[in-house]
Coordinates of C-alpha atoms in Angstrom, one line a residue:
Chain A
M1 CA 173.9 -184.2 -74.2
R2 CA 172.4 -185.4 -77.3
P3 CA 174.9 -183.9 -79.8
G4 CA 177.6 -185.1 -77.5
L5 CA 176.3 -188.5 -77.9
V6 CA 176.1 -188.3 -81.6
F7 CA 179.8 -187.3 -81.8
L8 CA 180.9 -189.9 -79.3
V9 CA 179.1 -192.6 -81.1
S10 CA 180.4 -191.3 -84.5
R11 CA 184.0 -191.5 -83.2
A12 CA 183.6 -194.8 -81.4
T13 CA 182.1 -196.5 -84.5
A14 CA 184.4 -194.6 -87.0
E15 CA 187.3 -196.7 -85.7
L16 CA 185.5 -199.8 -86.8
A17 CA 185.2 -198.4 -90.3
G18 CA 188.7 -196.9 -90.4
L19 CA 187.5 -193.4 -90.4
K20 CA 189.8 -190.8 -89.0
E21 CA 187.7 -187.7 -88.7
L22 CA 184.1 -186.8 -88.1
T23 CA 182.3 -186.2 -91.4
T24 CA 180.2 -183.2 -92.1
E25 CA 177.3 -185.4 -92.0
H26 CA 178.1 -186.4 -88.5
R27 CA 178.3 -182.7 -87.5
R28 CA 175.1 -181.8 -89.3
L29 CA 173.3 -184.7 -87.6
G30 CA 174.3 -183.4 -84.2
E31 CA 172.9 -180.0 -85.1
I32 CA 169.7 -181.5 -86.4
I33 CA 169.1 -183.6 -83.3
E34 CA 169.6 -180.6 -81.1
M35 CA 167.2 -178.5 -83.0
I36 CA 164.5 -181.1 -82.9
H37 CA 165.1 -181.6 -79.2
T38 CA 164.9 -177.9 -78.5
A39 CA 161.8 -177.5 -80.7
S40 CA 160.0 -180.2 -78.7
L41 CA 161.0 -178.6 -75.4
I42 CA 159.4 -175.2 -76.5
H43 CA 156.2 -176.8 -77.5
D44 CA 156.1 -179.1 -74.4
D45 CA 156.4 -176.0 -72.3
V46 CA 153.4 -174.5 -74.1
L47 CA 151.4 -177.7 -73.6
D48 CA 152.3 -178.0 -69.9
E49 CA 151.8 -174.3 -69.3
S50 CA 155.2 -174.4 -67.6
D51 CA 156.8 -171.0 -66.9
M52 CA 160.2 -172.3 -65.8
R53 CA 162.7 -174.6 -67.4
R54 CA 166.3 -175.2 -66.1
G55 CA 165.8 -172.3 -63.7
K56 CA 164.8 -169.9 -66.4
E57 CA 161.7 -168.6 -68.0
T58 CA 160.2 -170.6 -70.8
V59 CA 160.1 -169.2 -74.2
H60 CA 156.2 -168.8 -74.2
E61 CA 156.5 -167.2 -70.7
L62 CA 158.8 -164.5 -72.1
F63 CA 157.4 -164.0 -75.5
G64 CA 153.9 -165.5 -75.5
T65 CA 152.2 -168.6 -76.9
R66 CA 152.3 -167.4 -80.5
V67 CA 156.0 -166.9 -80.7
A68 CA 156.6 -170.1 -78.8
V69 CA 154.5 -172.2 -81.3
L70 CA 156.1 -170.5 -84.3
A71 CA 159.7 -170.9 -83.0
G72 CA 159.0 -174.6 -82.4
D73 CA 157.6 -175.0 -85.9
F74 CA 160.5 -173.1 -87.4
M75 CA 163.0 -175.2 -85.7
F76 CA 161.2 -178.5 -86.8
A77 CA 161.0 -177.2 -90.3
Q78 CA 164.7 -176.2 -90.5
A79 CA 165.7 -179.4 -88.9
S80 CA 163.7 -181.3 -91.6
W81 CA 165.2 -179.4 -94.4
Y82 CA 168.8 -180.0 -93.3
L83 CA 167.9 -183.6 -92.8
A84 CA 166.6 -183.9 -96.4
N85 CA 169.8 -182.4 -97.6
L86 CA 171.8 -185.0 -96.0
E87 CA 170.3 -187.2 -98.8
N88 CA 170.5 -190.5 -96.8
L89 CA 167.1 -192.2 -97.0
E90 CA 167.6 -194.4 -94.0
V91 CA 168.5 -191.5 -91.8
I92 CA 165.8 -189.4 -93.1
K93 CA 163.2 -192.0 -92.4
L94 CA 164.8 -192.6 -88.9
I95 CA 164.6 -189.0 -87.8
S96 CA 161.2 -188.2 -89.4
Q97 CA 159.9 -191.1 -87.4
V98 CA 161.0 -189.4 -84.2
I99 CA 158.9 -186.2 -84.9
K100 CA 155.9 -188.6 -85.3
D101 CA 156.8 -190.3 -82.1
F102 CA 156.9 -187.0 -80.1
A103 CA 153.3 -186.4 -81.1
S104 CA 152.3 -190.0 -80.3
G105 CA 153.8 -189.8 -76.9
E106 CA 152.2 -186.5 -75.9
I107 CA 148.8 -187.8 -77.2
K108 CA 149.3 -191.0 -75.2
Q109 CA 150.1 -189.1 -72.2
A110 CA 147.2 -186.7 -72.5
S111 CA 144.7 -189.4 -72.9
S112 CA 145.7 -191.2 -69.8
L113 CA 146.0 -188.3 -67.2
F114 CA 145.1 -189.4 -63.7
D115 CA 144.5 -192.9 -65.0
C116 CA 145.7 -195.1 -62.1
D117 CA 145.3 -198.3 -64.3
V118 CA 148.4 -197.4 -66.3
T119 CA 151.1 -200.1 -66.2
L120 CA 154.7 -200.2 -67.1
D121 CA 153.6 -201.5 -70.5
D122 CA 151.9 -198.2 -71.1
Y123 CA 154.7 -196.2 -69.4
L124 CA 157.6 -197.6 -71.3
P125 CA 156.4 -197.1 -74.8
K126 CA 155.3 -193.5 -73.9
S127 CA 158.7 -192.8 -72.5
Y128 CA 160.2 -194.3 -75.5
Y129 CA 158.1 -191.9 -77.8
K130 CA 158.8 -189.0 -75.8
T131 CA 162.6 -189.4 -75.1
A132 CA 164.3 -192.7 -76.1
S133 CA 163.1 -192.4 -79.7
L134 CA 165.2 -189.3 -80.4
V135 CA 168.4 -190.6 -78.6
A136 CA 168.1 -194.0 -80.4
A137 CA 167.7 -192.3 -83.8
S138 CA 170.7 -190.2 -83.2
T139 CA 173.1 -192.9 -82.2
K140 CA 171.9 -195.1 -84.9
G141 CA 172.3 -192.2 -87.5
A142 CA 175.8 -191.5 -86.2
A143 CA 176.7 -195.2 -86.7
I144 CA 175.1 -195.1 -90.2
F145 CA 177.2 -192.1 -91.2
S146 CA 180.3 -194.0 -89.9
R147 CA 179.4 -196.6 -92.6
V148 CA 179.6 -199.6 -90.3
Q149 CA 177.8 -202.8 -90.6
T150 CA 174.1 -203.3 -89.8
D151 CA 174.5 -205.4 -86.7
V152 CA 176.5 -202.4 -85.2
T153 CA 174.0 -199.7 -86.2
E154 CA 171.2 -201.9 -84.7
Q155 CA 173.3 -202.2 -81.5
M156 CA 173.8 -198.5 -81.4
Y157 CA 170.0 -198.1 -81.9
E158 CA 169.5 -200.3 -78.8
F159 CA 172.1 -198.4 -76.9
G160 CA 170.4 -195.1 -77.5
K161 CA 167.0 -196.6 -76.7
N162 CA 168.1 -198.0 -73.4
L163 CA 170.1 -195.0 -72.4
G164 CA 167.1 -192.8 -73.3
L165 CA 164.7 -194.9 -71.2
S166 CA 167.2 -194.8 -68.3
F167 CA 167.4 -191.1 -68.6
Q168 CA 163.6 -190.6 -68.6
V169 CA 163.1 -192.9 -65.6
V170 CA 165.8 -190.9 -63.8
D171 CA 164.1 -187.6 -64.8
D172 CA 160.8 -189.0 -63.4
I173 CA 162.4 -190.0 -60.1
L174 CA 164.0 -186.5 -59.8
D175 CA 160.6 -184.9 -60.2
F176 CA 159.9 -186.4 -56.9
T177 CA 163.0 -186.2 -54.9
Q178 CA 164.4 -182.9 -55.8
S179 CA 163.3 -179.6 -54.3
S180 CA 162.0 -176.9 -56.6
E181 CA 165.3 -174.9 -56.5
Q182 CA 167.2 -177.9 -57.8
L183 CA 164.6 -178.8 -60.4
G184 CA 164.2 -175.3 -61.6
K185 CA 160.4 -175.9 -61.6
P186 CA 158.0 -177.0 -58.8
A187 CA 158.5 -180.6 -57.4
G188 CA 155.9 -183.2 -58.0
S189 CA 154.8 -181.3 -61.1
D190 CA 154.2 -184.5 -63.2
L191 CA 152.0 -185.9 -60.5
A192 CA 150.1 -182.8 -60.0
K193 CA 149.1 -182.7 -63.7
G194 CA 148.0 -186.4 -63.7
N195 CA 151.1 -187.6 -65.6
L196 CA 151.7 -190.9 -63.7
T197 CA 155.4 -192.0 -64.0
A198 CA 157.4 -195.0 -63.0
P199 CA 157.6 -194.1 -59.2
V200 CA 153.9 -193.6 -59.0
I201 CA 153.0 -196.8 -61.1
F202 CA 155.1 -198.8 -58.7
A203 CA 153.7 -197.3 -55.6
L204 CA 150.1 -197.6 -56.7
E205 CA 150.6 -201.5 -56.6
K206 CA 151.2 -201.2 -52.9
V207 CA 149.3 -198.2 -51.6
P208 CA 145.5 -198.0 -52.2
R209 CA 145.1 -194.6 -50.7
L210 CA 147.4 -193.2 -53.4
R211 CA 144.8 -194.2 -56.0
E212 CA 142.1 -192.3 -54.1
I213 CA 144.1 -189.1 -53.9
I214 CA 145.0 -189.2 -57.5
E215 CA 141.4 -189.8 -58.6
S216 CA 140.5 -186.8 -56.7
E217 CA 142.9 -184.7 -58.7
F218 CA 144.5 -183.4 -55.4
C219 CA 141.5 -181.1 -54.7
E220 CA 142.1 -181.5 -50.8
E221 CA 144.7 -179.2 -49.3
G222 CA 147.9 -181.0 -48.7
S223 CA 147.0 -184.0 -50.6
L224 CA 149.7 -183.6 -53.2
E225 CA 152.3 -183.6 -50.5
E226 CA 150.7 -186.7 -49.0
A227 CA 150.9 -188.4 -52.3
I228 CA 154.5 -187.7 -52.8
E229 CA 155.1 -189.1 -49.4
L230 CA 153.0 -192.2 -50.1
V231 CA 155.0 -192.8 -53.3
R232 CA 158.1 -192.8 -51.3
E233 CA 156.7 -195.1 -48.6
G234 CA 155.3 -197.5 -51.2
G235 CA 158.8 -198.1 -52.5
G236 CA 158.1 -196.2 -55.7
I237 CA 161.3 -194.4 -55.7
R238 CA 163.3 -197.5 -55.0
R239 CA 161.8 -199.6 -57.7
A240 CA 162.0 -196.9 -60.2
Q241 CA 165.9 -196.6 -59.4
E242 CA 166.1 -200.4 -60.1
L243 CA 164.4 -199.9 -63.4
A244 CA 166.7 -197.1 -64.3
R245 CA 169.7 -199.3 -63.4
E246 CA 168.3 -202.2 -65.4
K247 CA 168.1 -200.0 -68.5
A248 CA 171.5 -198.7 -68.0
D249 CA 173.0 -202.1 -67.6
D250 CA 171.3 -203.1 -71.0
A251 CA 172.8 -199.9 -72.6
L252 CA 176.3 -200.9 -71.4
K253 CA 175.8 -204.3 -72.9
N254 CA 174.9 -202.8 -76.3
L255 CA 178.5 -201.0 -76.3
Q256 CA 180.3 -204.3 -76.2
C257 CA 180.3 -204.5 -80.0
L258 CA 182.5 -201.4 -80.1
P259 CA 186.3 -201.6 -79.9
Q260 CA 187.8 -200.5 -76.6
S261 CA 188.7 -196.8 -76.9
G262 CA 188.4 -193.5 -75.0
F263 CA 185.3 -192.9 -76.9
R264 CA 183.7 -196.1 -75.9
S265 CA 184.7 -195.4 -72.2
A266 CA 183.1 -191.9 -72.5
L267 CA 179.9 -193.4 -73.7
E268 CA 180.0 -195.9 -70.7
Q269 CA 180.6 -192.9 -68.4
M270 CA 177.6 -191.1 -69.8
V271 CA 175.4 -194.1 -68.7
M272 CA 176.8 -194.1 -65.3
F273 CA 176.7 -190.3 -65.0
N274 CA 173.0 -190.4 -65.6
L275 CA 172.5 -192.8 -62.8
E276 CA 174.6 -190.8 -60.4
R277 CA 171.9 -188.2 -60.6
I278 CA 169.7 -190.4 -58.4
D279 CA 172.4 -192.0 -56.1
Chain B
M1 CA 106.6 -162.4 -43.9
S2 CA 109.8 -160.5 -44.5
S3 CA 111.4 -160.6 -48.1
N4 CA 114.7 -162.2 -47.6
K5 CA 116.0 -163.3 -50.8
L6 CA 116.8 -166.9 -51.2
I7 CA 120.2 -167.3 -52.7
Q8 CA 119.7 -169.1 -56.0
P9 CA 122.0 -172.0 -56.1
P10 CA 124.1 -171.8 -59.3
S11 CA 123.6 -174.4 -62.1
T12 CA 126.7 -176.2 -61.7
T13 CA 126.4 -179.0 -64.0
A14 CA 128.5 -177.0 -66.6
S15 CA 131.2 -176.4 -64.0
L16 CA 131.9 -179.9 -62.8
G17 CA 134.9 -179.6 -60.6
A18 CA 135.0 -175.9 -60.4
I19 CA 133.5 -175.7 -56.9
S20 CA 134.4 -179.2 -56.1
R21 CA 135.2 -180.5 -52.7
R22 CA 135.6 -184.1 -52.1
R23 CA 133.9 -185.7 -49.2
G24 CA 134.7 -189.0 -47.6
N25 CA 131.7 -190.7 -49.1
A26 CA 130.7 -188.7 -52.2
K27 CA 127.3 -187.3 -51.1
M28 CA 124.9 -186.3 -53.6
L29 CA 122.4 -183.5 -52.9
F30 CA 120.2 -182.2 -55.5
S31 CA 117.9 -179.3 -55.9
F32 CA 115.5 -179.4 -58.7
I33 CA 113.5 -176.5 -59.9
N34 CA 110.3 -178.0 -61.4
F35 CA 109.4 -176.2 -64.6
N36 CA 105.8 -175.9 -63.6
G37 CA 107.0 -173.4 -61.0
K38 CA 107.0 -175.5 -58.0
T39 CA 110.3 -175.6 -56.1
L40 CA 111.2 -179.1 -54.8
S41 CA 114.3 -180.6 -53.4
F42 CA 116.3 -183.1 -52.0
S43 CA 117.6 -186.4 -50.7
D44 CA 114.8 -188.4 -49.5
K45 CA 111.4 -186.9 -49.5
P46 CA 109.7 -184.7 -51.9
F47 CA 107.5 -182.0 -50.7
R48 CA 105.9 -178.7 -51.9
L49 CA 107.6 -175.5 -51.0
R50 CA 105.6 -172.2 -51.2
P51 CA 107.3 -168.9 -51.1
M52 CA 106.1 -168.2 -47.7
F53 CA 107.9 -171.4 -46.4
I54 CA 111.1 -170.3 -48.1
G55 CA 111.0 -167.0 -46.4
K56 CA 110.6 -168.7 -43.0
V57 CA 113.5 -171.0 -43.5
T58 CA 115.9 -168.3 -44.6
E59 CA 115.0 -166.1 -41.8
Q60 CA 116.1 -168.8 -39.3
S61 CA 119.3 -169.8 -41.0
F62 CA 120.4 -166.5 -42.4
S63 CA 120.3 -164.8 -38.9
A64 CA 123.9 -163.7 -39.5
S65 CA 123.5 -162.4 -43.0
S66 CA 121.0 -159.8 -42.9
P67 CA 120.3 -157.6 -46.1
N68 CA 122.5 -155.0 -44.7
E69 CA 125.4 -157.3 -44.6
Q70 CA 124.9 -158.3 -48.2
E71 CA 125.2 -154.6 -49.3
V72 CA 128.4 -154.2 -47.3
V73 CA 129.8 -157.2 -49.0
E74 CA 129.0 -155.9 -52.4
E75 CA 130.7 -152.5 -51.6
E76 CA 133.8 -154.3 -50.5
E77 CA 134.1 -156.5 -53.5
E78 CA 137.1 -154.8 -54.9
D79 CA 139.1 -155.1 -51.7
I80 CA 138.5 -158.8 -51.4
T81 CA 141.2 -161.2 -52.3
V82 CA 140.9 -164.5 -54.2
S83 CA 141.3 -166.5 -51.1
Q84 CA 138.7 -164.6 -49.2
I85 CA 136.3 -165.0 -52.2
K86 CA 136.9 -168.9 -52.0
E87 CA 136.2 -168.8 -48.3
E88 CA 132.9 -167.0 -48.9
L89 CA 132.1 -169.5 -51.6
Y90 CA 132.8 -172.5 -49.3
K91 CA 130.7 -170.8 -46.6
A92 CA 127.9 -170.2 -49.0
L93 CA 128.2 -173.9 -50.2
E94 CA 127.9 -175.0 -46.4
E95 CA 124.9 -172.8 -46.0
I96 CA 123.2 -174.4 -49.1
E97 CA 123.9 -177.8 -47.8
S98 CA 122.5 -177.1 -44.4
L99 CA 119.5 -175.5 -45.8
V100 CA 119.0 -178.6 -47.9
K101 CA 119.2 -180.8 -44.7
L102 CA 116.8 -178.5 -42.9
L103 CA 114.2 -178.8 -45.7
E104 CA 114.6 -182.6 -45.6
C105 CA 113.5 -182.6 -42.0
R106 CA 110.5 -180.7 -42.9
N107 CA 109.0 -183.0 -45.5
P108 CA 105.3 -182.9 -45.3
T109 CA 104.8 -186.1 -47.4
P110 CA 105.9 -189.0 -45.3
E111 CA 104.6 -191.6 -47.8
P112 CA 105.7 -190.2 -51.1
T113 CA 104.9 -193.1 -53.4
G114 CA 101.3 -192.5 -52.6
E115 CA 101.5 -188.9 -54.0
L116 CA 103.8 -189.4 -57.0
D117 CA 102.0 -186.7 -58.9
K118 CA 104.0 -184.2 -57.0
I119 CA 107.2 -185.2 -58.9
G120 CA 105.7 -185.6 -62.4
G121 CA 106.9 -183.3 -65.0
C122 CA 110.1 -181.8 -66.4
W123 CA 112.9 -181.0 -63.9
K124 CA 116.2 -179.3 -64.3
L125 CA 119.2 -179.8 -62.2
V126 CA 120.2 -176.6 -60.4
Y127 CA 122.8 -177.7 -57.8
S128 CA 124.9 -180.8 -57.3
T129 CA 127.8 -181.8 -55.4
I130 CA 128.8 -184.5 -57.9
T131 CA 132.2 -183.9 -59.4
V132 CA 133.8 -186.0 -62.3
L133 CA 137.5 -186.1 -61.6
G134 CA 140.6 -188.1 -62.2
S135 CA 140.7 -190.6 -65.1
K136 CA 137.0 -190.5 -65.6
R137 CA 137.3 -186.9 -66.4
T138 CA 140.0 -187.6 -69.0
K139 CA 138.2 -190.4 -70.6
L140 CA 134.9 -188.6 -71.1
G141 CA 136.8 -185.8 -72.8
L142 CA 135.8 -183.3 -70.1
R143 CA 139.2 -181.6 -70.0
D144 CA 139.7 -180.4 -73.5
F145 CA 136.8 -181.4 -75.7
V146 CA 133.3 -181.6 -74.1
S147 CA 131.6 -178.9 -72.2
L148 CA 128.4 -179.9 -70.2
G149 CA 125.1 -178.0 -70.3
D150 CA 121.9 -178.6 -68.5
L151 CA 120.7 -181.8 -67.0
L152 CA 117.0 -182.3 -67.5
Q153 CA 114.8 -185.0 -66.1
Q154 CA 111.4 -185.9 -67.4
I155 CA 109.3 -187.9 -65.0
D156 CA 106.1 -189.6 -66.5
I157 CA 104.1 -191.0 -63.5
A158 CA 101.5 -192.6 -65.7
Q159 CA 104.1 -194.6 -67.6
G160 CA 106.4 -195.1 -64.7
K161 CA 109.3 -193.8 -66.9
T162 CA 112.1 -191.3 -66.5
V163 CA 114.1 -189.7 -69.2
H164 CA 117.4 -188.0 -68.3
V165 CA 118.9 -185.7 -70.8
L166 CA 122.3 -184.2 -70.3
K167 CA 123.2 -181.6 -72.8
F168 CA 126.6 -180.9 -73.9
D169 CA 128.8 -179.1 -76.5
V170 CA 131.8 -180.4 -78.4
R171 CA 133.2 -177.2 -79.7
G172 CA 136.0 -178.8 -81.6
L173 CA 133.4 -180.6 -83.7
N174 CA 131.3 -177.5 -84.1
L175 CA 128.5 -179.4 -82.1
R176 CA 126.2 -177.3 -80.1
D177 CA 123.3 -179.7 -79.3
G178 CA 124.7 -183.0 -78.2
E179 CA 122.5 -185.0 -75.8
F180 CA 123.1 -188.0 -73.7
R181 CA 119.7 -189.5 -72.8
I182 CA 119.1 -192.3 -70.3
V183 CA 115.7 -193.9 -70.1
A184 CA 114.7 -195.8 -67.0
N185 CA 111.7 -197.4 -65.6
F186 CA 110.5 -197.2 -62.0
K187 CA 108.2 -199.3 -60.0
I188 CA 106.7 -198.6 -56.6
I189 CA 107.9 -201.2 -54.1
S190 CA 107.0 -199.6 -50.8
K191 CA 105.5 -196.5 -49.2
S192 CA 108.7 -194.6 -49.6
S193 CA 110.9 -196.2 -52.2
V194 CA 110.9 -197.2 -55.9
E195 CA 112.8 -199.7 -57.9
I196 CA 114.7 -198.3 -60.8
T197 CA 115.6 -200.4 -63.9
Y198 CA 117.7 -199.0 -66.7
E199 CA 116.2 -199.3 -70.1
S200 CA 118.4 -197.6 -72.7
S201 CA 121.0 -194.8 -73.2
T202 CA 121.7 -193.0 -76.4
I203 CA 124.0 -190.2 -77.5
M204 CA 122.8 -187.7 -80.1
P205 CA 123.9 -187.2 -82.7
D206 CA 124.8 -190.7 -84.0
Q207 CA 128.3 -190.0 -85.0
L208 CA 129.2 -189.4 -81.4
M209 CA 127.9 -192.8 -80.3
N210 CA 130.9 -194.4 -81.8
I211 CA 133.3 -192.1 -80.0
F212 CA 131.7 -192.6 -76.7
K213 CA 130.7 -196.2 -77.1
K214 CA 133.8 -197.4 -75.5
N215 CA 133.2 -195.3 -72.6
M216 CA 129.5 -195.6 -72.3
N217 CA 129.7 -197.2 -69.0
L218 CA 131.5 -194.2 -67.7
C219 CA 128.9 -191.7 -69.1
W220 CA 126.3 -193.9 -67.4
E221 CA 128.1 -194.0 -64.1
S222 CA 128.7 -190.3 -64.0
S223 CA 124.9 -189.5 -64.5
T224 CA 123.0 -192.5 -63.3
P225 CA 119.3 -191.9 -62.9
R226 CA 119.1 -194.2 -59.8
D227 CA 120.5 -191.6 -57.6
Y228 CA 118.8 -188.6 -59.2
L229 CA 115.4 -190.4 -58.7
R230 CA 116.2 -191.3 -55.2
S231 CA 116.6 -187.6 -54.5
H232 CA 112.9 -187.1 -55.3
I233 CA 111.6 -190.2 -53.6

């Protein structure tokens, strides 16, 4: 999805600048973004000790931790090299920031495991660091290479950020609502690890019993299932869906500076497609 | 007296959460082995236990598990599955807890504050049902950084003082002899109870004080001497 976004934003903004074709920089940006994204997934799976991703075995499950760590490092390194060779300082800083943000997000998450006092003000920045930062950097980068004006690149940044946040919230909802076959990994896995996401944060406001169960780290038999049910009953899913829609609406607004075109519509559809996952 | 072996409770402070089972009201039971060789325990009243006495108690409550059965269990160790082992573990825990309760009822010292010399000295925590889970566990670094060692308690009757020492390692910092000390005073207020007032708490070495300062109250909550002292008195 991410390279697709880069190309769509490239084309949608190119019109404003009178560009006819995608540049090599645009293409390279798409590759770099995807490499960084993949590297982060490989490392995340090591940290989370996940053996499945998208219905298949993870890299470290197949090849061991050592290979997984090195593969991730390799991809981050290669991506950084290609980025530097684009020789655009603004884009270099933008994307380098993302790699910093990945680490910040993971650390933030690890230091607040099972902490029932987390609020939306903790969750949103964390989700930004983990997901939205990369999307925002890629959409802004694409606009920069299209040579459009600053107010447009800033809008593209906001678009990427809001789309990224909406996407993360939807992911967090699906962790509750989908079955393990659909998810490609066990359901409720975020919660089981103590990673408290939007649905849980909302439900904790209404259901005191949920806090007890989480603080006990689900040591009682059947308590994880009970917690998932309580999240549902406490309106956690519903309110998280509202949050996802809110961010999606913000993303759509950010697109208004772009001229009407097939590309702009495609971007709008990407926003809507993300929401359809939770309808 | 027959020589039934008393199953030694494992020193579980290092494995907080490993054999954890949450109760409705987190009950705390302690079994302290006095370094002077006396064996004392539990919740409300202290008393002196002589080996003979131990034998008697085990005979009564271990009617089902004779030495023979124990041998059989050992032979079949390889055939046993993980869930079976867990079951045995939970059963053993239940036995420990019921033994503890049994001993409580047999306390020969009904007015303990008159015989405080029985609990003076240095004690080591051997068994506890306390678990540190959830956000406390995360904030105290117990997931990735800190591993706990022994919990010692020094009771000085003459000065009316107790010093709790919780030993820990922080392998990442190459630190082997960390200590969390809590000093408290106690004052007799009735024939069977004392009032405990907290005096100070420190972490050694100094450098760690800064790291844990923010979460000092969590450290304190997780190892409060109030409850540990109550288990003697």
